[in-house]
């Protein structure tokens, strides 16, 4: 088990489009475990492989209050979506920034589990938002890119100031 460093917006590596996982082997299972550990430690409710600079279609999510409902999704794909919701989002790659994003209310996501079995999850509310947010990461998209250009500029300058203070 290991904690993985998380890329920070606007790192250009966050824009890479992830490749499908061709084979679920021990390396993928180890990566999934490390990503889950990193997510719980942060703490966050979701993490995409893109955020740890691995450009494969793999995400981990735990949107439960009890923090014991880990979902690991390989090659996730939204196969149905409906309705609309607008809620506040944050991201481990954009620390300290929260803003409202429009998302589908309900999604159905098809994916492979770590045994290579096809599964589907149907979600509404926060789990639905989280699935859409993490699948966006695999497409090279960070949630702030749903916001206006002006807001994105403000966020970039705020984060670069933080980075200077930290460094
Ligand atoms: Ni995120």
PDB file of C-alpha atoms and ligand atoms in Angstrom:
ATOM      1  CA  UNK A   1       0.000   0.000   0.000  1.00  0.00           C
ATOM      2  CA  UNK A   2       1.208   3.457  -0.768  1.00  0.00           C
ATOM      3  CA  UNK A   3      -0.056   7.003  -0.858  1.00  0.00           C
ATOM      4  CA  UNK A   4       0.208   8.490  -4.333  1.00  0.00           C
ATOM      5  CA  UNK A   5       0.982  12.130  -5.139  1.00  0.00           C
ATOM      6  CA  UNK A   6      -2.026  13.950  -6.629  1.00  0.00           C
ATOM      7  CA  UNK A   7      -1.578  16.276  -9.616  1.00  0.00           C
ATOM      8  CA  UNK A   8      -2.821  19.809  -9.107  1.00  0.00           C
ATOM      9  CA  UNK A   9      -4.771  21.956 -11.534  1.00  0.00           C
ATOM     10  CA  UNK A  10      -3.678  23.443 -13.958  1.00  0.00           C
ATOM     11  CA  UNK A  11      -1.050  20.711 -14.439  1.00  0.00           C
ATOM     12  CA  UNK A  12      -1.265  19.828 -18.159  1.00  0.00           C
ATOM     13  CA  UNK A  13      -1.127  16.098 -17.349  1.00  0.00           C
ATOM     14  CA  UNK A  14      -4.687  16.448 -15.982  1.00  0.00           C
ATOM     15  CA  UNK A  15      -5.784  17.085 -19.582  1.00  0.00           C
ATOM     16  CA  UNK A  16      -4.626  13.708 -20.915  1.00  0.00           C
ATOM     17  CA  UNK A  17      -7.346  11.343 -22.089  1.00  0.00           C
ATOM     18  CA  UNK A  18      -7.054   7.966 -20.339  1.00  0.00           C
ATOM     19  CA  UNK A  19      -6.737   4.701 -22.279  1.00  0.00           C
ATOM     20  CA  UNK A  20      -9.017   1.733 -21.576  1.00  0.00           C
ATOM     21  CA  UNK A  21      -7.559  -0.921 -19.259  1.00  0.00           C
ATOM     22  CA  UNK A  22      -6.761  -3.876 -21.534  1.00  0.00           C
ATOM     23  CA  UNK A  23      -6.184  -6.474 -18.825  1.00  0.00           C
ATOM     24  CA  UNK A  24      -7.031  -6.475 -15.132  1.00  0.00           C
ATOM     25  CA  UNK A  25      -3.833  -7.812 -13.594  1.00  0.00           C
ATOM     26  CA  UNK A  26      -2.029  -7.472 -10.270  1.00  0.00           C
ATOM     27  CA  UNK A  27      -0.564  -4.100 -11.266  1.00  0.00           C
ATOM     28  CA  UNK A  28      -4.073  -2.700 -11.858  1.00  0.00           C
ATOM     29  CA  UNK A  29      -5.342  -4.204  -8.581  1.00  0.00           C
ATOM     30  CA  UNK A  30      -2.380  -2.688  -6.720  1.00  0.00           C
ATOM     31  CA  UNK A  31      -2.983   0.689  -8.348  1.00  0.00           C
ATOM     32  CA  UNK A  32      -6.682   0.510  -7.363  1.00  0.00           C
ATOM     33  CA  UNK A  33      -5.721  -0.253  -3.732  1.00  0.00           C
ATOM     34  CA  UNK A  34      -3.215   2.598  -3.630  1.00  0.00           C
ATOM     35  CA  UNK A  35      -5.740   4.985  -5.162  1.00  0.00           C
ATOM     36  CA  UNK A  36      -8.346   3.985  -2.558  1.00  0.00           C
ATOM     37  CA  UNK A  37      -5.843   4.523   0.246  1.00  0.00           C
ATOM     38  CA  UNK A  38      -4.892   7.915  -1.204  1.00  0.00           C
ATOM     39  CA  UNK A  39      -8.559   8.916  -1.518  1.00  0.00           C
ATOM     40  CA  UNK A  40      -9.425   7.923   2.085  1.00  0.00           C
ATOM     41  CA  UNK A  41      -6.307   9.597   3.455  1.00  0.00           C
ATOM     42  CA  UNK A  42      -6.863  12.901   1.569  1.00  0.00           C
ATOM     43  CA  UNK A  43      -9.826  12.658   2.440  1.00  0.00           C
ATOM     44  CA  UNK A  44     -11.971  12.695  -0.680  1.00  0.00           C
ATOM     45  CA  UNK A  45     -14.979  10.848  -2.073  1.00  0.00           C
ATOM     46  CA  UNK A  46     -13.474   9.975  -5.439  1.00  0.00           C
ATOM     47  CA  UNK A  47     -10.218   9.710  -7.316  1.00  0.00           C
ATOM     48  CA  UNK A  48      -9.433   9.044 -10.972  1.00  0.00           C
ATOM     49  CA  UNK A  49      -6.176   7.438 -12.132  1.00  0.00           C
ATOM     50  CA  UNK A  50      -5.538  10.577 -14.216  1.00  0.00           C
ATOM     51  CA  UNK A  51      -5.106  12.512 -10.962  1.00  0.00           C
ATOM     52  CA  UNK A  52      -2.196  10.287  -9.938  1.00  0.00           C
ATOM     53  CA  UNK A  53      -0.659  10.583 -13.407  1.00  0.00           C
ATOM     54  CA  UNK A  54      -1.706   7.132 -14.619  1.00  0.00           C
ATOM     55  CA  UNK A  55      -3.669   7.551 -17.813  1.00  0.00           C
ATOM     56  CA  UNK A  56      -5.861   4.459 -17.639  1.00  0.00           C
ATOM     57  CA  UNK A  57      -9.623   4.270 -17.232  1.00  0.00           C
ATOM     58  CA  UNK A  58      -9.831   3.457 -13.532  1.00  0.00           C
ATOM     59  CA  UNK A  59     -11.645   5.299 -10.740  1.00  0.00           C
ATOM     60  CA  UNK A  60     -12.354   4.741  -7.065  1.00  0.00           C
ATOM     61  CA  UNK A  61     -15.320   6.254  -5.241  1.00  0.00           C
ATOM     62  CA  UNK A  62     -16.767   6.162  -1.758  1.00  0.00           C
ATOM     63  CA  UNK A  63     -19.619   8.633  -1.420  1.00  0.00           C
ATOM     64  CA  UNK A  64     -21.041   6.979   1.718  1.00  0.00           C
ATOM     65  CA  UNK A  65     -21.118   8.772   5.077  1.00  0.00           C
ATOM     66  CA  UNK A  66     -19.706   5.706   6.777  1.00  0.00           C
ATOM     67  CA  UNK A  67     -16.712   5.543   4.393  1.00  0.00           C
ATOM     68  CA  UNK A  68     -17.096   1.811   3.910  1.00  0.00           C
ATOM     69  CA  UNK A  69     -18.703   1.536   0.467  1.00  0.00           C
ATOM     70  CA  UNK A  70     -15.722   1.523  -1.838  1.00  0.00           C
ATOM     71  CA  UNK A  71     -16.526   1.284  -5.534  1.00  0.00           C
ATOM     72  CA  UNK A  72     -13.706   0.497  -7.943  1.00  0.00           C
ATOM     73  CA  UNK A  73     -14.639   0.999 -11.577  1.00  0.00           C
ATOM     74  CA  UNK A  74     -12.517  -0.157 -14.501  1.00  0.00           C
ATOM     75  CA  UNK A  75     -13.404   1.243 -17.944  1.00  0.00           C
ATOM     76  CA  UNK A  76     -16.516   3.058 -16.635  1.00  0.00           C
ATOM     77  CA  UNK A  77     -18.984   4.304 -19.204  1.00  0.00           C
ATOM     78  CA  UNK A  78     -22.164   6.330 -18.755  1.00  0.00           C
ATOM     79  CA  UNK A  79     -24.827   4.389 -20.624  1.00  0.00           C
ATOM     80  CA  UNK A  80     -27.886   6.373 -19.488  1.00  0.00           C
ATOM     81  CA  UNK A  81     -28.429   9.773 -17.974  1.00  0.00           C
ATOM     82  CA  UNK A  82     -31.457  11.881 -17.160  1.00  0.00           C
ATOM     83  CA  UNK A  83     -32.597  14.985 -15.318  1.00  0.00           C
ATOM     84  CA  UNK A  84     -30.490  17.824 -13.979  1.00  0.00           C
ATOM     85  CA  UNK A  85     -28.959  18.874 -10.689  1.00  0.00           C
ATOM     86  CA  UNK A  86     -26.689  21.682  -9.658  1.00  0.00           C
ATOM     87  CA  UNK A  87     -24.526  21.135  -6.624  1.00  0.00           C
ATOM     88  CA  UNK A  88     -21.301  22.344  -5.131  1.00  0.00           C
ATOM     89  CA  UNK A  89     -18.227  20.336  -6.148  1.00  0.00           C
ATOM     90  CA  UNK A  90     -14.640  20.221  -5.059  1.00  0.00           C
ATOM     91  CA  UNK A  91     -11.682  18.184  -6.251  1.00  0.00           C
ATOM     92  CA  UNK A  92      -8.489  16.833  -4.704  1.00  0.00           C
ATOM     93  CA  UNK A  93      -6.637  18.325  -7.687  1.00  0.00           C
ATOM     94  CA  UNK A  94      -8.097  21.786  -7.001  1.00  0.00           C
ATOM     95  CA  UNK A  95      -7.645  22.157  -3.235  1.00  0.00           C
ATOM     96  CA  UNK A  96      -9.802  24.675  -1.399  1.00  0.00           C
ATOM     97  CA  UNK A  97     -11.990  25.530  -4.406  1.00  0.00           C
ATOM     98  CA  UNK A  98     -15.715  24.727  -4.446  1.00  0.00           C
ATOM     99  CA  UNK A  99     -18.257  25.791  -7.022  1.00  0.00           C
ATOM    100  CA  UNK A 100     -21.579  24.804  -8.520  1.00  0.00           C
ATOM    101  CA  UNK A 101     -21.670  22.600 -11.587  1.00  0.00           C
ATOM    102  CA  UNK A 102     -24.622  21.395 -13.613  1.00  0.00           C
ATOM    103  CA  UNK A 103     -24.835  17.609 -13.882  1.00  0.00           C
ATOM    104  CA  UNK A 104     -27.330  14.916 -14.766  1.00  0.00           C
ATOM    105  CA  UNK A 105     -29.528  13.923 -11.814  1.00  0.00           C
ATOM    106  CA  UNK A 106     -29.372  10.208 -12.541  1.00  0.00           C
ATOM    107  CA  UNK A 107     -26.810   8.107 -14.373  1.00  0.00           C
ATOM    108  CA  UNK A 108     -26.343   4.444 -15.146  1.00  0.00           C
ATOM    109  CA  UNK A 109     -22.675   3.495 -15.426  1.00  0.00           C
ATOM    110  CA  UNK A 110     -21.377   0.235 -16.854  1.00  0.00           C
ATOM    111  CA  UNK A 111     -17.915  -0.913 -15.760  1.00  0.00           C
ATOM    112  CA  UNK A 112     -15.732  -3.887 -14.953  1.00  0.00           C
ATOM    113  CA  UNK A 113     -14.955  -4.813 -11.363  1.00  0.00           C
ATOM    114  CA  UNK A 114     -11.487  -5.971 -10.301  1.00  0.00           C
ATOM    115  CA  UNK A 115     -12.430  -9.572 -11.178  1.00  0.00           C
ATOM    116  CA  UNK A 116     -13.166  -8.468 -14.736  1.00  0.00           C
ATOM    117  CA  UNK A 117     -16.930  -8.971 -14.324  1.00  0.00           C
ATOM    118  CA  UNK A 118     -19.235  -6.509 -16.011  1.00  0.00           C
ATOM    119  CA  UNK A 119     -21.317  -4.509 -13.527  1.00  0.00           C
ATOM    120  CA  UNK A 120     -23.698  -1.593 -13.643  1.00  0.00           C
ATOM    121  CA  UNK A 121     -24.411   1.007 -11.019  1.00  0.00           C
ATOM    122  CA  UNK A 122     -27.443   3.271 -11.077  1.00  0.00           C
ATOM    123  CA  UNK A 123     -27.003   6.437  -9.062  1.00  0.00           C
ATOM    124  CA  UNK A 124     -28.685   9.683  -8.134  1.00  0.00           C
ATOM    125  CA  UNK A 125     -27.637  12.613  -6.006  1.00  0.00           C
ATOM    126  CA  UNK A 126     -24.076  12.798  -4.745  1.00  0.00           C
ATOM    127  CA  UNK A 127     -22.970   9.394  -6.083  1.00  0.00           C
ATOM    128  CA  UNK A 128     -24.232  10.371  -9.529  1.00  0.00           C
ATOM    129  CA  UNK A 129     -22.302  13.672  -9.364  1.00  0.00           C
ATOM    130  CA  UNK A 130     -19.193  11.864  -8.195  1.00  0.00           C
ATOM    131  CA  UNK A 131     -19.367   9.316 -11.035  1.00  0.00           C
ATOM    132  CA  UNK A 132     -19.743  12.118 -13.612  1.00  0.00           C
ATOM    133  CA  UNK A 133     -16.907  14.123 -12.011  1.00  0.00           C
ATOM    134  CA  UNK A 134     -14.477  11.173 -12.013  1.00  0.00           C
ATOM    135  CA  UNK A 135     -15.376  10.026 -15.540  1.00  0.00           C
ATOM    136  CA  UNK A 136     -14.743  13.630 -16.635  1.00  0.00           C
ATOM    137  CA  UNK A 137     -11.192  13.295 -15.227  1.00  0.00           C
ATOM    138  CA  UNK A 138     -10.614  10.278 -17.485  1.00  0.00           C
ATOM    139  CA  UNK A 139     -11.561  12.501 -20.425  1.00  0.00           C
ATOM    140  CA  UNK A 140      -8.969  15.056 -19.298  1.00  0.00           C
ATOM    141  CA  UNK A 141     -11.570  17.400 -17.832  1.00  0.00           C
ATOM    142  CA  UNK A 142     -11.427  19.013 -14.381  1.00  0.00           C
ATOM    143  CA  UNK A 143     -14.693  20.317 -12.859  1.00  0.00           C
ATOM    144  CA  UNK A 144     -13.545  23.952 -12.921  1.00  0.00           C
ATOM    145  CA  UNK A 145     -13.540  23.694 -16.719  1.00  0.00           C
ATOM    146  CA  UNK A 146     -17.345  23.703 -16.501  1.00  0.00           C
ATOM    147  CA  UNK A 147     -17.093  27.228 -15.013  1.00  0.00           C
ATOM    148  CA  UNK A 148     -16.693  30.579 -16.804  1.00  0.00           C
ATOM    149  CA  UNK A 149     -13.286  31.634 -18.169  1.00  0.00           C
ATOM    150  CA  UNK A 150     -13.175  34.455 -15.620  1.00  0.00           C
ATOM    151  CA  UNK A 151     -13.701  32.050 -12.723  1.00  0.00           C
ATOM    152  CA  UNK A 152     -11.069  29.685 -14.140  1.00  0.00           C
ATOM    153  CA  UNK A 153      -8.538  32.527 -14.308  1.00  0.00           C
ATOM    154  CA  UNK A 154      -9.252  33.474 -10.689  1.00  0.00           C
ATOM    155  CA  UNK A 155      -8.845  29.868  -9.578  1.00  0.00           C
ATOM    156  CA  UNK A 156      -5.525  29.507 -11.442  1.00  0.00           C
ATOM    157  CA  UNK A 157      -4.092  32.631  -9.856  1.00  0.00           C
ATOM    158  CA  UNK A 158      -5.323  31.616  -6.397  1.00  0.00           C
ATOM    159  CA  UNK A 159      -3.734  28.145  -6.737  1.00  0.00           C
ATOM    160  CA  UNK A 160      -0.433  29.503  -8.024  1.00  0.00           C
ATOM    161  CA  UNK A 161      -0.250  31.845  -5.006  1.00  0.00           C
ATOM    162  CA  UNK A 162      -0.923  28.878  -2.708  1.00  0.00           C
ATOM    163  CA  UNK A 163       1.805  26.897  -4.480  1.00  0.00           C
ATOM    164  CA  UNK A 164       4.314  29.698  -3.909  1.00  0.00           C
ATOM    165  CA  UNK A 165       3.467  29.876  -0.214  1.00  0.00           C
ATOM    166  CA  UNK A 166       3.750  26.095   0.162  1.00  0.00           C
ATOM    167  CA  UNK A 167       7.037  25.978  -1.732  1.00  0.00           C
TER     168      UNK A 167
HETATM  169 NI1  LIG B   1     -11.724  15.626  -9.041  1.00  0.00          NI
END
